[in-house]
CSV table of C-alpha atoms in Angstrom, one decimal:
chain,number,residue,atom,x,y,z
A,1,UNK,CA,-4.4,-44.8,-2.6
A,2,UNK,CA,-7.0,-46.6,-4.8
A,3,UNK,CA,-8.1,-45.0,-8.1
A,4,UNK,CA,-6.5,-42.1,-9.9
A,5,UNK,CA,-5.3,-38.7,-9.1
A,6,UNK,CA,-6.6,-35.4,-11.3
A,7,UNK,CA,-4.5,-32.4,-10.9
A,8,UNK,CA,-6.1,-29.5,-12.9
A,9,UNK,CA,-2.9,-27.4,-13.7
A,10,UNK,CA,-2.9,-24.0,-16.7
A,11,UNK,CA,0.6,-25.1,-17.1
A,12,UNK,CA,1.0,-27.3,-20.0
A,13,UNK,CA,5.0,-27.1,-19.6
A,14,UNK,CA,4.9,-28.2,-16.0
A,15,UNK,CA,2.6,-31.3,-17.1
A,16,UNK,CA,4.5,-32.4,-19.8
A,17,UNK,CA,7.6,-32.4,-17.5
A,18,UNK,CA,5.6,-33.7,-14.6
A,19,UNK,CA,4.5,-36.7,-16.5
A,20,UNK,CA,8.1,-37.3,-17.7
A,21,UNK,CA,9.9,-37.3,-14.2
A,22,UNK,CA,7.1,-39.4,-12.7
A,23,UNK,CA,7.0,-42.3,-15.6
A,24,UNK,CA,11.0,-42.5,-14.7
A,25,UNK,CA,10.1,-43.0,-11.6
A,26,UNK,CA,7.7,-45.9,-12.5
A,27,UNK,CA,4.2,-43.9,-11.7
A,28,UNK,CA,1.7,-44.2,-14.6
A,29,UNK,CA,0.9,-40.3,-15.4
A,30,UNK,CA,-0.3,-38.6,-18.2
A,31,UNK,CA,-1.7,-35.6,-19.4
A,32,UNK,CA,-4.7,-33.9,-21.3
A,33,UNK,CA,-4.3,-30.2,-22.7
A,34,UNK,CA,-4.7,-27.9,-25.8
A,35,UNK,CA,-3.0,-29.4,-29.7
A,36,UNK,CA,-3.8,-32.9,-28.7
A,37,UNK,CA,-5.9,-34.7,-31.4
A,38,UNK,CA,-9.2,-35.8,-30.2
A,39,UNK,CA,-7.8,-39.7,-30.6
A,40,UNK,CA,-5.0,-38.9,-28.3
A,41,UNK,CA,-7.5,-37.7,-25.7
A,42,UNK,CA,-10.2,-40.6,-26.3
A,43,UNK,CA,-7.1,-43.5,-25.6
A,44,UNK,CA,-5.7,-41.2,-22.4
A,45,UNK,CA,-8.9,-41.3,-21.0
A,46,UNK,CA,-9.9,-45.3,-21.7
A,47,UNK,CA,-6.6,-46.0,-20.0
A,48,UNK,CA,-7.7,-43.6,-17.0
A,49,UNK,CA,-10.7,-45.6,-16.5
A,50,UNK,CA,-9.1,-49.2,-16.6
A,51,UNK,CA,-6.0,-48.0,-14.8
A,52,UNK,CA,-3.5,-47.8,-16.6
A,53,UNK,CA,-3.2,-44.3,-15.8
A,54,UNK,CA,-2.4,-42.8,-12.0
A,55,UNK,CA,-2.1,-39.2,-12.1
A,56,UNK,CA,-3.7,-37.0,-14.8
A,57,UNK,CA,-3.3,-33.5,-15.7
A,58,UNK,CA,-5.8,-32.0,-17.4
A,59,UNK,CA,-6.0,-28.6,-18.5
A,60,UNK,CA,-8.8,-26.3,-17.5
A,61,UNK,CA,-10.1,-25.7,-20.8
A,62,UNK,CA,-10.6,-29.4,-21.5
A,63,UNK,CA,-13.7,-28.9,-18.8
A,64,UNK,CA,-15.8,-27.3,-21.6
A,65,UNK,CA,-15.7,-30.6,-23.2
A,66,UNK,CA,-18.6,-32.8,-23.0
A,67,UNK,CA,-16.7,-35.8,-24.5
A,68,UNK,CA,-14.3,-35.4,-21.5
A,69,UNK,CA,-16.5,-34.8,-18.7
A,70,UNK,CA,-18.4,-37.9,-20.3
A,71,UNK,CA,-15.0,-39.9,-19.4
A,72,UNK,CA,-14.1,-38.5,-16.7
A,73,UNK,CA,-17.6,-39.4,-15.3
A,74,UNK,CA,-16.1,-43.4,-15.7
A,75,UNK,CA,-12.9,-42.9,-13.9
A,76,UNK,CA,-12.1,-43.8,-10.6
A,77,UNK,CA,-11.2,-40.3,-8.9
A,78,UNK,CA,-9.6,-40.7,-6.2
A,79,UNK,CA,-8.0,-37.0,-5.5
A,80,UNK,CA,-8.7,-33.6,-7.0
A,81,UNK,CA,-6.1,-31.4,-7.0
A,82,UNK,CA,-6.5,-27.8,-8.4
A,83,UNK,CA,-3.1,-26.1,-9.0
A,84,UNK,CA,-2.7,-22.2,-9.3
A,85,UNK,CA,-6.0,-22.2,-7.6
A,86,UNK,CA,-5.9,-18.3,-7.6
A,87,UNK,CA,-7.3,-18.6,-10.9
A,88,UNK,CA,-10.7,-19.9,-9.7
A,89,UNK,CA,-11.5,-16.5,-7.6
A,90,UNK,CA,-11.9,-13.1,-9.6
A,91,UNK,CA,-9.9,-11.4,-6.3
A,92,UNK,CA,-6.9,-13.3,-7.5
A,93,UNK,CA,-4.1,-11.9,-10.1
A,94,UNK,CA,-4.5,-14.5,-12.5
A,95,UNK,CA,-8.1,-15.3,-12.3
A,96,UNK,CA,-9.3,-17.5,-15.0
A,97,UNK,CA,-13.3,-18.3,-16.0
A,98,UNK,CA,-12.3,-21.6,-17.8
A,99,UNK,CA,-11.4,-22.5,-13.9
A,100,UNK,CA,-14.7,-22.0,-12.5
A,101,UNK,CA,-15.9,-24.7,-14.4
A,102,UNK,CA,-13.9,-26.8,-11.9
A,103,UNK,CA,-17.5,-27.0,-9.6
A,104,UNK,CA,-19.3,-29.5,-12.1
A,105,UNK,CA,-15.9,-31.5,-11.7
A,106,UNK,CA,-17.1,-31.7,-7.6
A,107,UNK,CA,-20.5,-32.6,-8.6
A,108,UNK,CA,-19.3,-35.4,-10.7
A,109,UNK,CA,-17.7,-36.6,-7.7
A,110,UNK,CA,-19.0,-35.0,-4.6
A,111,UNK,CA,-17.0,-37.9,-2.3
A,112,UNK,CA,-13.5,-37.1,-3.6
A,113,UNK,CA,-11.2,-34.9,-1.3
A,114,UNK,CA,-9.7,-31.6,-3.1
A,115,UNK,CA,-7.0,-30.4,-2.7
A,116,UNK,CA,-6.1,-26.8,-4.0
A,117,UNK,CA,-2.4,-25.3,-4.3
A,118,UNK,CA,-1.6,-21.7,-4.6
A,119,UNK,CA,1.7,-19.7,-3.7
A,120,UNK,CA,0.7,-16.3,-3.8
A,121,UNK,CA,-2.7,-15.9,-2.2
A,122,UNK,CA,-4.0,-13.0,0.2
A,123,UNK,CA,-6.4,-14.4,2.9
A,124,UNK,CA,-9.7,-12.9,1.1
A,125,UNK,CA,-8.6,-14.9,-1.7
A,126,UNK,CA,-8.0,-17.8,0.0
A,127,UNK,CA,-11.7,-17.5,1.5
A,128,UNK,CA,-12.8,-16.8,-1.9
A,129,UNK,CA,-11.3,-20.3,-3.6
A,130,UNK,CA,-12.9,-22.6,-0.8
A,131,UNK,CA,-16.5,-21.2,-1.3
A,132,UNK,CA,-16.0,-21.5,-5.0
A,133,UNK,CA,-15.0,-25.0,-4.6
A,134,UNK,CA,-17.6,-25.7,-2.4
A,135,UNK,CA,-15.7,-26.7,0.8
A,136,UNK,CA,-18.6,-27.7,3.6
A,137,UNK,CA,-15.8,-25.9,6.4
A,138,UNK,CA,-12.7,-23.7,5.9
A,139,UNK,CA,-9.6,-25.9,6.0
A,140,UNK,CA,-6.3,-24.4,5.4
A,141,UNK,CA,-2.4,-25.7,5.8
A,142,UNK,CA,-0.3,-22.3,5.5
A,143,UNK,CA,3.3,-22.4,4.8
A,144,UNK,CA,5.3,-19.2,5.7
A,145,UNK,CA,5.7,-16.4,2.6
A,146,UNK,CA,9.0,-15.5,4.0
A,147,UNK,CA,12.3,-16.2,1.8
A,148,UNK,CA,14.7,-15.7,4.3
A,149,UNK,CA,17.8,-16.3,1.6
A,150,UNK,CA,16.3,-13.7,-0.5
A,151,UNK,CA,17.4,-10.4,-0.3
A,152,UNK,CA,15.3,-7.8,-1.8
A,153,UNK,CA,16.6,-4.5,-3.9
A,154,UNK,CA,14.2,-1.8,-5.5
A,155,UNK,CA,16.1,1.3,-7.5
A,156,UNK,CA,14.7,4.3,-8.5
A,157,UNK,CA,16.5,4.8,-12.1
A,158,UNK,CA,16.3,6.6,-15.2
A,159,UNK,CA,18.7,4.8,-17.5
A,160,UNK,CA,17.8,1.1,-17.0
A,161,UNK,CA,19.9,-0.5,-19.9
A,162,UNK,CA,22.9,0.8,-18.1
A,163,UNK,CA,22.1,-0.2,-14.5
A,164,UNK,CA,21.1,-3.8,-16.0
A,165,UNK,CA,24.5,-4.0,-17.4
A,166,UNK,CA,25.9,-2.4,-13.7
A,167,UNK,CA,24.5,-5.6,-11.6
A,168,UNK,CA,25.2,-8.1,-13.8
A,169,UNK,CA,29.0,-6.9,-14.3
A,170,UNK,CA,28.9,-6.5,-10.3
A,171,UNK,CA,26.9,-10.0,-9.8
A,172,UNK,CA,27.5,-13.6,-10.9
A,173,UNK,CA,25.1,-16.6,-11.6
A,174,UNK,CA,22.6,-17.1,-13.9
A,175,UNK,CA,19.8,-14.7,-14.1
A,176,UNK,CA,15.9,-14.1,-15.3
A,177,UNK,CA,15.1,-10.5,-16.3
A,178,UNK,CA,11.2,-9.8,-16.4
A,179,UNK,CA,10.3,-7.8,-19.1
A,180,UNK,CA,6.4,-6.4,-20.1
A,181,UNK,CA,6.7,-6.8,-24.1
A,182,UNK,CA,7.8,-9.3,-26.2
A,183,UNK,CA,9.8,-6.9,-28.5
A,184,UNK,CA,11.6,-5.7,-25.1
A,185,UNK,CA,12.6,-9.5,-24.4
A,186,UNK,CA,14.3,-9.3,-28.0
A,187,UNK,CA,15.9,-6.0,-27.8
A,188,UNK,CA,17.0,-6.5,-24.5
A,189,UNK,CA,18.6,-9.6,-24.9
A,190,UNK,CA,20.5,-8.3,-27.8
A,191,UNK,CA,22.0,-5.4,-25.9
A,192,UNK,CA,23.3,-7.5,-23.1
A,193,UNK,CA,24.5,-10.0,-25.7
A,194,UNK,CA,26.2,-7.0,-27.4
A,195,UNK,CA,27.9,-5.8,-24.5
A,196,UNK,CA,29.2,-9.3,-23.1
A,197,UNK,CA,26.6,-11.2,-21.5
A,198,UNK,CA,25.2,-14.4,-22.7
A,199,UNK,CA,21.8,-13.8,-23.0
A,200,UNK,CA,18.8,-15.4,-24.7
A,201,UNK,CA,15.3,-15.0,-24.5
A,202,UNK,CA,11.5,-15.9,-24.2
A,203,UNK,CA,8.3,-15.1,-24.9
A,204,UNK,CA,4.9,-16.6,-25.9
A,205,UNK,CA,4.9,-15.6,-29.4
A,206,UNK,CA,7.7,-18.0,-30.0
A,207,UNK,CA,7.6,-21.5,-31.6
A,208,UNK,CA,7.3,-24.4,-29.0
A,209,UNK,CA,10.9,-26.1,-30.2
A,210,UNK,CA,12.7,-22.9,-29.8
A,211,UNK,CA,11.2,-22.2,-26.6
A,212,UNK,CA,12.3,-25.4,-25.7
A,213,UNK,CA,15.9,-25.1,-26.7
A,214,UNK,CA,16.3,-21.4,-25.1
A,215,UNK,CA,14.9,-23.1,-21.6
A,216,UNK,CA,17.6,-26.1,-22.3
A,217,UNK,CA,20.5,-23.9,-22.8
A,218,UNK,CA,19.7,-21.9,-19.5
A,219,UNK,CA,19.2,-24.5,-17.3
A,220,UNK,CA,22.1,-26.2,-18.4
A,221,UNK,CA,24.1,-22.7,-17.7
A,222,UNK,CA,25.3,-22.7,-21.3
A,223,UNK,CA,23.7,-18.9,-21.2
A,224,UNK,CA,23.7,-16.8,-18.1
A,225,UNK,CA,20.6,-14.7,-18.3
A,226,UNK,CA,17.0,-15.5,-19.7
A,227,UNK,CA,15.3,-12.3,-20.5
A,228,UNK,CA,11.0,-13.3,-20.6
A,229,UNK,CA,8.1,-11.6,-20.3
A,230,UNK,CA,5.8,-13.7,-17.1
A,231,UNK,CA,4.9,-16.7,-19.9
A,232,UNK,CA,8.5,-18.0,-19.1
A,233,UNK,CA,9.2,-19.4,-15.5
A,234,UNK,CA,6.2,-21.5,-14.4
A,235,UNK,CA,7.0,-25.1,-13.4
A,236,UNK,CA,10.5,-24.1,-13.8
A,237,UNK,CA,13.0,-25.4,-11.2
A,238,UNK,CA,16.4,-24.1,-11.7
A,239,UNK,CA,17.7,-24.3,-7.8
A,240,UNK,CA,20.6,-22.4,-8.8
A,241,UNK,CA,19.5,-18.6,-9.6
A,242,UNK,CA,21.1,-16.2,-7.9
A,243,UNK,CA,19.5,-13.2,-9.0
A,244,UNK,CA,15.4,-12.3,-10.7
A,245,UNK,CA,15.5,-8.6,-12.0
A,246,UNK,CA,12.1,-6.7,-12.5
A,247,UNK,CA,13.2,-4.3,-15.2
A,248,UNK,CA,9.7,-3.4,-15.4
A,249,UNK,CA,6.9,-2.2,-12.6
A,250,UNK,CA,5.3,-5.7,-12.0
A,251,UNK,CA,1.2,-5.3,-12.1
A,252,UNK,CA,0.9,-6.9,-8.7
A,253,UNK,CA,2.5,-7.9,-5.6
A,254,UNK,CA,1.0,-11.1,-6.4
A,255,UNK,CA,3.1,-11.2,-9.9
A,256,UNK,CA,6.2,-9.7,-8.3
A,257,UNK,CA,6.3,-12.6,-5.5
A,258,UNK,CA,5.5,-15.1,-7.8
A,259,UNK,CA,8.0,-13.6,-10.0
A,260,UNK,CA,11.2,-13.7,-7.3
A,261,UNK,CA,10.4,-16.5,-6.1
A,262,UNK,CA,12.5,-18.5,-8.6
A,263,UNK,CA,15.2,-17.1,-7.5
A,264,UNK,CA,17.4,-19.1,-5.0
A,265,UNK,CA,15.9,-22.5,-4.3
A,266,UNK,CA,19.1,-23.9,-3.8
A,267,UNK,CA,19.0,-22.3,-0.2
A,268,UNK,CA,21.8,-19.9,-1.0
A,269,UNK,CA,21.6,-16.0,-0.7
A,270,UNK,CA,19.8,-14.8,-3.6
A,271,UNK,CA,18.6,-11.5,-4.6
A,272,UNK,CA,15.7,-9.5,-6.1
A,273,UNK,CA,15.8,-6.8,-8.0
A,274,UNK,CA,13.1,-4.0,-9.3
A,275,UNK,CA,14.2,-1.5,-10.9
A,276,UNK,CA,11.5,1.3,-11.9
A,277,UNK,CA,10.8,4.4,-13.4
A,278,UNK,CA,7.7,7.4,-12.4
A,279,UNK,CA,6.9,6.4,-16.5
A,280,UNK,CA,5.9,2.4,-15.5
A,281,UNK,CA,2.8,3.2,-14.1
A,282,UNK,CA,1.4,4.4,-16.8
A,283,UNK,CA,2.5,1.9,-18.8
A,284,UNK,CA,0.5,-0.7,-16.9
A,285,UNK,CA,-2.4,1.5,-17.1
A,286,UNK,CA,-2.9,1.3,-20.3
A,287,UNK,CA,-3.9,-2.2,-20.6
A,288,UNK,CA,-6.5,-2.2,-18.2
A,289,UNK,CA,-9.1,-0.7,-20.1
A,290,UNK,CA,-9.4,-3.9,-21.6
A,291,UNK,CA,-9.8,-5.9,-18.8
A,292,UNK,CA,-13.1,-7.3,-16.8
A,293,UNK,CA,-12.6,-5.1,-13.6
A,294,UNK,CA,-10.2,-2.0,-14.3
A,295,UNK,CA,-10.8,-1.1,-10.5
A,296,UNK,CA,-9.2,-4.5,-9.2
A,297,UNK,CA,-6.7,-4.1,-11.3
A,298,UNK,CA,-5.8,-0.4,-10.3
A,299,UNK,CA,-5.8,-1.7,-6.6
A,300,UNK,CA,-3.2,-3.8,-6.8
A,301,UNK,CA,-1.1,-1.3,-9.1
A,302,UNK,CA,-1.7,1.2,-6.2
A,303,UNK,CA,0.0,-1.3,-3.3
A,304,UNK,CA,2.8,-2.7,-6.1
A,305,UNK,CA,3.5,1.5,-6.2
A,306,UNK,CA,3.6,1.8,-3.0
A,307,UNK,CA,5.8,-0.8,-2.5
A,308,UNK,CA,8.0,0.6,-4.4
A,309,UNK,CA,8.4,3.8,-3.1
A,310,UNK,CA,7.9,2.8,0.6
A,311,UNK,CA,10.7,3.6,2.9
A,312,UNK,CA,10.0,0.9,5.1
A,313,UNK,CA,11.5,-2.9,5.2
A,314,UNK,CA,10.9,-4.6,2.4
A,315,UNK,CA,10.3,-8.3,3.6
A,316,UNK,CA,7.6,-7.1,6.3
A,317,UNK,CA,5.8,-5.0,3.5
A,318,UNK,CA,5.5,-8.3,1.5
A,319,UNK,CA,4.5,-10.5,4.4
A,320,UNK,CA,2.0,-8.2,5.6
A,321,UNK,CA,0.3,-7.8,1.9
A,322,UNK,CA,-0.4,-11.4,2.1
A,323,UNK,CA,-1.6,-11.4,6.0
A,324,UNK,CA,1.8,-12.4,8.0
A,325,UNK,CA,2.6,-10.7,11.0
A,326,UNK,CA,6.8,-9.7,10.6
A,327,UNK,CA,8.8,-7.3,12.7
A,328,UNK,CA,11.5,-6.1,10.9
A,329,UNK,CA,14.9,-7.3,12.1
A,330,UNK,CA,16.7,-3.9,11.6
A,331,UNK,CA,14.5,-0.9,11.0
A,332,UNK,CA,15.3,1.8,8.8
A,333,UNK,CA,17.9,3.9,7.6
A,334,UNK,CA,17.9,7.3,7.3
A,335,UNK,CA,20.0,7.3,4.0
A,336,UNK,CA,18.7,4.6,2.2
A,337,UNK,CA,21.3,3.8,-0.6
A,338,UNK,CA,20.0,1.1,-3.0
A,339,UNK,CA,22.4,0.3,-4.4
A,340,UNK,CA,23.8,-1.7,-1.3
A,341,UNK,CA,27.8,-2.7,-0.7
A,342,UNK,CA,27.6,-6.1,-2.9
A,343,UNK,CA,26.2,-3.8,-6.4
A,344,UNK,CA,27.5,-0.9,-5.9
A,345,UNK,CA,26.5,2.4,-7.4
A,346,UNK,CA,26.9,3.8,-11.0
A,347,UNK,CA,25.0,7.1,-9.6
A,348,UNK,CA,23.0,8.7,-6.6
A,349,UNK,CA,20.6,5.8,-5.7
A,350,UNK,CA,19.2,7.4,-3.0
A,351,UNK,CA,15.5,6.6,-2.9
A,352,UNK,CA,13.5,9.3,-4.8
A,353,UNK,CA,9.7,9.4,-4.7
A,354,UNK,CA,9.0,13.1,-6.0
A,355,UNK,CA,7.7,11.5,-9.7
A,356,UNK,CA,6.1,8.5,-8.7
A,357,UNK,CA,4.6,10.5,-5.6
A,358,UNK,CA,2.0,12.2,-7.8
A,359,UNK,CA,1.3,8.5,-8.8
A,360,UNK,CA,1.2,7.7,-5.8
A,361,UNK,CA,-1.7,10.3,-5.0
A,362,UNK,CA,-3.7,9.2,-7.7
A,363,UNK,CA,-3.7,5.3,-6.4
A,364,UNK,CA,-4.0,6.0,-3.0
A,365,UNK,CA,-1.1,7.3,-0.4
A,366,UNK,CA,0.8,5.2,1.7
A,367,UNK,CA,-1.9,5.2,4.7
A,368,UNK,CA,-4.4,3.7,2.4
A,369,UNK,CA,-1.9,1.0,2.0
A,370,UNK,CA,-1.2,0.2,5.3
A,371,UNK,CA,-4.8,0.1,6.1
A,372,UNK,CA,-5.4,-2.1,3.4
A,373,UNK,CA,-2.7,-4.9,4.8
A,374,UNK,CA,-4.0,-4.4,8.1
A,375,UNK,CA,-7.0,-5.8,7.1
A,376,UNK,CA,-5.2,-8.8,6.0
A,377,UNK,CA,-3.7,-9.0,9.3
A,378,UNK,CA,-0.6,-6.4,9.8
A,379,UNK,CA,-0.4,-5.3,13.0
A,380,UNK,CA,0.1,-1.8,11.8
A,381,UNK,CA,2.3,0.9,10.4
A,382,UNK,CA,5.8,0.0,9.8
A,383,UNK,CA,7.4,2.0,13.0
A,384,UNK,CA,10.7,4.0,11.7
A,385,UNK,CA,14.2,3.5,13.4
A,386,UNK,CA,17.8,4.3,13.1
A,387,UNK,CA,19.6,0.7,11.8
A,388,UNK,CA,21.0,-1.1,14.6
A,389,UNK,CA,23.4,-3.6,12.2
A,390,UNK,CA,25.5,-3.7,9.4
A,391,UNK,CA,22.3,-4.9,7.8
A,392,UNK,CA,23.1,-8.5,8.1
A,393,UNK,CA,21.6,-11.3,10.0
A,394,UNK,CA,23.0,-14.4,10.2
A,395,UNK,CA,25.3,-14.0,7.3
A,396,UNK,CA,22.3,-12.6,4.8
A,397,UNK,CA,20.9,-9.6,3.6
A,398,UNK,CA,17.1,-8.6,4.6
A,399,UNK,CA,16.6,-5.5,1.3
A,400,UNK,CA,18.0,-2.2,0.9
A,401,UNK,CA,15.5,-0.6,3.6
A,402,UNK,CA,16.8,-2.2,6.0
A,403,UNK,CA,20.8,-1.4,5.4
């Protein structure tokens, strides 16, 4: 293809090692984003327009920029590619204004085909991004959401230092722990490290070099677990991680999936793990009086709760959410034991909603839920029966629910 490729991308990591893998693979790339002297920018661009450059990331932000638009205006587009295109529609979990500036990039060049990527979209959202990008007709290549080598695990506990130390004496491979806080990435790191377990960890408030050298030493299995808050993990492809553990409630199912979904890309069984506590909700709560739209935000608390304390199979509650029709390969149990026969148990892990169920009530019950993903295309209520298996198909676990 003639002319050059502009991937719009909020990920300045993934760029950086984006444009790296592709120039040792002898494709011209480079990149445009925040820190970069205005020089830097001005030469990246000339060498766009007489082609010297093939594919270009750009941050969204530089689209506030005259200067750049002025260049851009001289380049020979050939493809527009929006990554993380959730961020373009205010229905999505990361929505970002600096992306709606993406329409005067169309205008610019109202010929070029677009292309926009996202992993973790429900189907309003994904009617949402093509109006804002201004597609003439809805055209849309779905992969499947289902992870069938990832097993899914929620626990209902009250000591979560102690069950983190549990799975990962239980379990082995490397390991991500999501935390909310960056102090908790610190302090939690420091009590696995003082009890054994290589650990390091990672937040945005940390310099660029060391966040560099922590991500090294993981990949490279030189430390075991990576304990982050959600800046770490993006454009990160470690095929070999067995095991993502949510020691907090994520805000979203959106953040949850995208969240697990580092885990096992080597193929292999790999497991997800949320652990949670009646107290997380109103942790999360707090921070949404300041943002935009408090009432979005509370929405998608209320179906990551109800997730949570559902009695129902995981892996169909996460494909219905984001509008695919799955029929659960085992039912449900009437004893559902989290703790499942590869962790084990350090106490009763039966499931418990009494606590969260007053939460629960306040968000919206269960039904509300359901009615919500059948709108996105569940066929209906999860229907309850007595497990038929051992719990295993095929050699691999499905999620506690479902034995």
């Amino acid at each position: 293809m003639d002319g050059v490729c502009v991937v719009i991308t909020p990920l300045i990591a993934l760029m950086k090692d984006q444009v790296l893998n592709l120039r040792k693979r002898g494709i011209k790339a480079a990149a445009i984003y925040s820190g970069m002297t205005r020089d830097t920018i001005i030469t990246t661009m000339e060498n766009a327009i007489f082609g010297a450059v093939k594919i270009l990331y750009v941050s969204p932000e530089r689209l506030t920029s005259e200067t750049f638009l002025k260049k851009l205006s001289h380049v020979k587009v050939s493809l527009l590619t929006i990554d993380e295109a959730h961020c373009i529609s205010q229905w999505g979990y990361d929505f970002r204004p600096s992306y709606l500036r993406i329409g005067e990039i169309r205008r610019l060049f109202p010929r070029v085909p677009v292309l926009a990527l996202t992993a973790t979209t429900t189907p309003p959202v994904v009617s949402d991004i093509q109006q804002r990008l201004g597609f003439k007709t809805e055209n849309v290549f779905r992969m499947s959401f289902e992870r069938k080598n990832l097993a899914y695990v929620v626990r209902k506990v009250e000591d979560k230092n102690q069950e983190l130390i549990h799975i990962l004496s239980r379990m082995q491979g490397s390991a991500i722990v999501y935390v909310r806080s960056r102090q908790r990435t610190k302090e939690t790191a420091e009590m696995l490290n003082s009890n054994g377990f290589s650990a390091t960890y990672y937040n945005a408030g940390l310099e660029s070099a060391t966040k560099d050298e922590r991500q090294k030493s993981w990949t490279k299995d030189e430390v075991r677990v990576m304990v982050a808050t959600n800046a770490f993990g993006m454009g990160i492809d470690k095929p070999n991680v067995r095991f993502v553990i949510n020691f907090d409630l994520p805000k979203s199912i959106e953040e949850y999936y995208q969240e697990i979904g580092r885990a096992g890309r080597d193929g292999q069984q790999a497991w997800a793990l949320l652990l949670y506590t009646y107290a997380d909700v109103h942790k999360i709560r707090y921070f949404f009086t300041d943002m935009a739209d408090p009432t979005k935000a509370e929405m998608k608390l209320k179906s990551m709760v109800n997730f949570a304390s559902g009695n129902s199979c995981r892996r169909k509650a996460l494909l219905n959410y984001f509008g695919e029709k799955y029929e659960a390969a085992f039912g449900s149990v009437s004893e559902q034991e989290l703790g499942a026969r590869k962790l084990g148990s350090v106490s009763e892990h039966a499931l418990e909603t009494r606590k969260l169920g007053s939460e629960c009530e306040k968000l919206g019950s269960t039904g509300e839920y359901l009615s919500e993903t059948r709108t996105l295309g569940s066929t209906g209520a999860p229907v309850l029966a007595e497990a038929t298996t051992t719990g295993e198909a095929d050699g691999r676990w499905c999620c506690d629910i479902c034995s």
